[in-house]
C-alpha positions as a printed Julia matrix, in Angstrom:
388×3 Matrix{Float64}:
 121.66  119.24  112.02
 119.53  116.86  113.91
 116.81  116.42  111.93
 118.64  115.17  109.46
 121.6   112.54  110.86
 118.21  110.54  112.7
 116.45  111.22  109.43
 120.35  109.28  108.33
 120.12  107.41  110.77
 116.52  106.0   110.06
 117.85  105.32  106.52
 121.08  103.77  107.2
 118.92  101.21  108.94
 117.3   100.16  105.98
 119.81   99.72  103.57
 121.03   97.57  106.21
 117.96   95.44  106.49
 117.18   95.85  102.5
 121.08   94.64  102.0
 120.35   90.83  101.74
 120.35   88.95  104.37
 121.31   84.86  105.24
 118.72   83.0   107.54
 118.86   82.59  110.89
 120.27   78.94  111.74
 117.34   77.93  112.77
 114.86   78.28  109.52
 117.87   76.22  107.36
 117.04   73.32  110.39
 113.88   73.39  109.11
 114.07   73.81  105.27
 116.83   71.13  104.94
 113.39   69.37  106.37
 111.56   70.38  103.26
 112.3    67.48  100.9
 111.77   65.16  102.83
 107.42   66.19  103.75
 105.04   63.33  103.7
 102.78   65.75  103.12
 103.55   67.38  100.29
 102.96   66.5    96.91
 103.94   68.29   93.34
 100.67   68.92   91.0
 100.89   69.45   87.51
 102.06   73.66   87.47
  98.76   74.65   84.44
  99.61   78.45   81.8
  96.43   80.31   80.37
  96.98   84.06   79.35
  97.88   87.03   80.0
  93.64   88.29   79.5
  92.37   84.65   80.86
  94.91   85.8    84.25
  93.45   89.42   84.75
  89.16   87.18   85.63
  90.53   85.37   87.48
  89.24   84.38   91.37
  89.81   82.47   94.08
  89.93   78.98   94.04
  88.55   76.55   96.42
  91.32   74.17   97.68
  89.95   71.14   99.26
  92.21   70.79  102.57
  94.18   73.68  102.8
  96.27   75.9   105.47
  95.85   79.26  104.97
  93.36   81.86  104.66
  92.51   84.03  101.33
  91.33   87.44  101.62
  87.25   87.94  100.55
  88.17   89.88   97.32
  91.29   89.91   94.66
  91.31   92.01   91.54
  93.98   91.28   88.39
  91.9    92.93   86.28
  94.32   96.39   86.04
  96.4    94.81   84.23
  97.77   96.13   80.91
 100.25   93.26   79.84
 102.56   90.71   81.59
 106.43   91.04   80.41
 110.03   90.32   82.25
 111.53   94.11   82.66
 115.58   94.51   83.15
 116.2    96.99   84.44
 119.02   99.73   85.71
 120.22  102.02   88.26
 121.16  105.75   87.21
 124.82  105.31   86.95
 125.33  110.08   85.66
 123.18  112.05   87.77
 125.17  114.49   88.8
 125.39  115.85   85.74
 124.89  119.89   84.8
 121.22  119.75   84.01
 120.41  116.97   86.83
 121.49  119.38   89.5
 120.52  122.5    88.87
 116.47  121.26   87.59
 116.66  119.06   91.15
 118.0   121.91   92.9
 115.51  124.13   92.29
 112.7   122.26   91.86
 114.25  121.32   95.77
 114.49  125.08   95.89
 117.88  124.92   97.13
 120.96  127.5    95.6
 122.86  125.96   92.84
 125.42  128.65   94.25
 125.91  127.12   98.08
 126.05  122.62   97.63
 127.71  122.53  101.33
 130.69  119.0    99.82
 131.0   116.64   96.57
 131.81  113.38   97.88
 133.86  110.73   95.68
 131.91  106.66   94.66
 134.68  105.39   96.82
 133.62  107.28   99.35
 129.93  106.62  100.52
 129.95  103.3    99.19
 125.45  104.36   98.96
 124.5   105.69   95.95
 128.14  105.99   94.13
 129.02  110.04   94.15
 126.86  112.43   96.79
 126.57  116.14   96.42
 124.63  118.12   99.54
 123.34  120.9   100.31
 122.21  122.71  103.75
 121.04  125.54  104.83
 119.51  125.83  108.83
 118.49  128.86  108.34
 116.16  128.36  105.67
 115.4   125.06  107.06
 115.99  123.09  103.89
 118.22  120.3   103.11
 119.46  118.96   99.92
 121.31  115.55   98.39
 121.28  114.12   95.16
 123.28  110.73   94.01
 125.41  109.75   90.75
 123.22  106.94   91.88
 119.2   108.75   91.08
 118.77  108.59   93.99
 117.53  111.99   96.05
 116.64  113.75   99.43
 114.72  116.65  100.19
 113.83  117.75  103.89
 111.94  121.1   104.88
 110.24  123.6   106.9
 108.48  120.49  109.34
 109.88  117.33  107.9
 112.98  119.98  108.69
 113.06  120.11  112.18
 112.32  117.16  114.68
 108.19  117.0   115.67
 107.09  114.52  117.67
 103.96  112.6   115.99
 101.45  109.81  115.94
  99.48  108.44  112.81
  95.95  109.56  113.57
  93.98  108.4   110.32
  96.08  106.1   107.89
  94.0   105.01  104.46
  95.13  102.39  101.42
  94.34  104.67   98.23
  93.29  101.27   96.15
  91.24  100.13   98.78
  89.35  103.34   99.81
  87.01  105.8    98.7
  88.81  109.33  100.23
  87.17  111.9    97.84
  85.92  113.4   100.95
  88.49  112.92  103.3
  90.01  116.68  103.87
  92.97  117.14  105.68
  94.31  120.84  107.45
  97.12  121.17  106.8
 100.19  124.36  107.66
  98.51  126.99  104.87
  94.94  125.62  104.23
  92.79  122.62  104.52
  93.43  120.01  101.12
  91.41  116.97   99.39
  93.25  114.13   99.83
  92.27  112.83   97.12
  93.02  115.35   94.91
  96.36  115.36   97.04
  97.42  112.21   95.92
  95.95  113.07   92.29
  98.44  115.72   92.7
 100.98  113.99   94.01
 101.24  111.53   90.65
 100.95  113.89   87.96
 103.9   116.21   89.72
 106.42  113.02   90.17
 105.06  111.83   86.89
 106.04  116.06   84.73
 109.7   115.78   87.0
 110.68  112.53   87.15
 109.78  110.64   84.2
 111.28  107.42   83.56
 109.8   105.8    80.79
 107.21  103.0    80.53
 106.82  103.92   84.2
 103.4   105.26   86.18
 103.07  106.1    90.22
 101.03  105.86   91.64
 100.82  106.46   95.53
  99.8   103.35   97.43
  98.98  104.6   100.86
  98.73  107.6   103.07
  98.99  108.04  107.32
  97.65  111.33  108.55
 100.0   112.75  111.22
  99.06  114.59  114.19
 102.11  116.86  115.73
 102.88  117.28  118.93
 103.33  120.36  120.45
 101.51  122.44  117.23
  97.74  121.52  115.67
  99.34  121.12  112.64
  98.73  117.8   110.36
 101.45  116.59  108.07
 100.28  113.8   105.17
 103.13  110.66  104.57
 102.95  108.87  101.17
 104.06  105.73   99.75
 104.8   106.27   96.04
 104.86  103.07   94.62
 106.26  102.84   90.47
 103.91  100.74   88.58
 104.38   99.01   84.45
 101.05   98.39   83.07
  99.2    97.98   86.29
 101.64   95.97   87.74
 103.79   97.81   91.51
 107.14   97.45   90.72
 107.8    95.18   95.12
 108.73   96.91   97.44
 106.64   94.72  100.26
 109.45   92.27  101.01
 112.62   91.86  103.13
 115.03   90.81  101.03
 116.79   87.26  101.38
 119.93   85.39  100.48
 120.83   82.04   99.16
 122.92   80.33  100.93
 122.51   76.78  101.98
 119.03   76.7   101.51
 116.93   73.3    99.55
 114.29   75.55   99.06
 115.27   78.1    96.09
 115.8    81.84   97.0
 116.93   84.19   96.01
 118.4    88.46   97.03
 115.6    90.35   96.33
 115.78   94.44   96.66
 112.7    96.16   98.1
 114.49  100.56   98.13
 111.85  101.25   94.68
 110.24  103.4    95.55
 109.58  106.82   97.09
 108.33  108.58  100.1
 106.98  111.85  100.61
 105.78  114.39  103.43
 103.45  116.78  102.71
 103.06  120.01  105.65
 102.25  122.95  103.9
  99.82  122.44   99.83
 103.3   123.33   97.95
 106.13  120.91   96.94
 106.68  118.46   99.63
 108.72  118.46  102.37
 109.87  115.24  102.76
 110.67  113.66   99.93
 113.4   110.54   99.41
 114.27  107.25   96.49
 116.7   105.79   96.51
 118.24  105.58   94.16
 116.61  106.31   89.91
 116.68  103.42   87.16
 115.63  103.29   83.59
 113.8    99.9    81.95
 116.55   98.78   79.26
 114.44   96.09   77.64
 111.59   93.55   78.2
 110.19   90.06   77.85
 106.51   89.8    76.57
 105.03   87.12   78.56
 101.78   85.35   76.66
 101.11   81.95   78.86
 101.69   82.39   82.75
 101.05   79.95   84.84
  96.8    80.7    86.42
  96.15   81.53   89.55
  95.02   77.96   90.5
  98.65   76.81   89.8
  99.59   79.84   92.29
  97.58   78.59   94.85
  98.38   75.1    94.92
 101.59   75.93   95.11
 101.53   77.96   97.75
  99.75   75.29  100.27
 101.82   72.98   99.1
 104.51   73.89  100.28
 103.79   75.22  103.17
 101.87   71.6   104.1
 102.71   70.59  107.66
 104.58   73.88  108.37
 101.55   75.57  110.22
  98.55   77.63  109.49
  99.7    80.94  107.37
  96.82   84.2   107.29
  97.16   86.0   103.89
  96.26   89.15  103.73
  97.15   90.73  100.82
  97.38   89.12   97.7
  98.16   90.29   94.02
 100.52   90.64   91.41
 103.75   92.75   91.54
 107.49   92.85   90.08
 109.71   91.38   91.96
 113.5    92.8    91.98
 116.66   90.8    91.91
 119.6    91.93   91.25
 122.6    90.97   90.04
 124.92   92.88   91.84
 125.78   95.51   94.46
 122.13   96.96   94.46
 122.99  100.54   94.71
 125.54  101.35   93.47
 126.05  103.26   90.06
 124.25  101.24   86.21
 123.55   97.73   89.4
 121.41   96.16   87.02
 117.74   94.47   88.39
 115.64   92.24   86.53
 112.11   92.3    87.31
 109.39   89.58   87.28
 106.54   89.14   87.44
 104.9    87.45   90.46
 101.68   86.71   92.2
 102.37   87.45   95.59
 101.23   85.9    98.66
 101.89   88.48  101.96
 101.79   87.54  106.04
 101.29   91.56  106.84
 101.45   92.81  110.64
 101.57   96.01  112.16
 105.12   97.41  111.47
 107.13   99.87  114.2
 106.71  103.54  112.2
 109.34  105.54  111.57
 107.81  109.14  112.64
 108.06  109.94  108.79
 107.37  108.22  105.42
 105.61  104.91  105.09
 107.8   102.19  105.29
 105.91   99.49  104.1
 108.29   96.72  103.56
 109.05   96.24  107.47
 104.85   95.23  108.05
 104.83   91.81  105.43
 105.66   88.91  108.32
 106.35   86.69  105.93
 106.06   86.51  101.54
 105.75   83.77   98.5
 106.56   84.77   95.8
 105.03   82.88   93.2
 106.75   83.61   89.28
 104.64   83.52   86.74
 106.7    81.88   83.94
 107.72   79.54   85.94
 106.3    78.34   89.14
 109.65   78.31   91.28
 108.25   79.35   95.07
 110.32   82.79   95.77
 110.36   82.41  100.66
 111.12   84.23  103.0
 113.06   83.3   105.97
 110.29   82.5   108.23
 109.52   79.9   105.8
 109.22   76.28  108.55
 107.49   78.33  111.35
 103.83   78.9   111.91
 101.81   81.83  111.11
């Protein structure tokens, strides 16, 4: 079935880019000169309490080659911790398969195939269901990954984005969208989606937050679809889904392997369950370490500014707290462990290519600079040596 084949091809591309990648040689050469940069001076790191951090504002930095957004807001942070996560490792048990086949309206007696871990290489074992007549495809992975494609998301329909909404920053209370069965209020749809995910995909300690919504106009029909990106949030801080992963290998500036897979994509073409649902894995929080004192925001700004001094001008388009996700092993396989560390994220965003369904946010992040809230260590991407 062509639409599923197209989606799986897109997924493979996404997985390829989400794998740890080696920096280009020209960037390595640029970074060899990093330690000799005469403009770089090290400043003392100062710390503050979490309550003090919640009130932070943009500081004035003299001679900065950075520009910042006009507004930052850390007020929603409830606490800061180091999180130890692991992917699901036995998700294909009888109870889960029954539950999610019923939720996604598949026939449990018509499961198409079952593959073992050594045959897939992505997410472990998998079961698949497809009914072309009913236009439904469902897959469930051993690591908790799931895909549902139905209706307009099953059959390929070219489309264009009519509107993009940043849910955290825009008032969408009066935005209505005409789907194929009825008109819906976008704000209500986003909130009901969060509740639906919380009910059907609960993760202890995690809240679901719809961060972005695209309204898509389908070719050859008057129907609209709504694409959503749903992020995971722990005590007011989102898990990173912005950044491209990097590999530490012969770099003078320390970088680490970062995964961006922990995110949910959805689409609605009718006001019921999503016609498209995709998550690459499920996970649990195994343990946490509470952080009482954090690097204050002024120190974080100085760290980024001093690191980039002499490398050109960077326009930071978004500053936000995130949990950066560092893998310990093969990041997508069942039971893989991930350490989530709190960081100040300084992002340089640029328009990315539209995947045609869902929302892939990491493709819109041109550069990132992550300052660890505990150590002050800077983790950045392979474009560090290039001017912005």
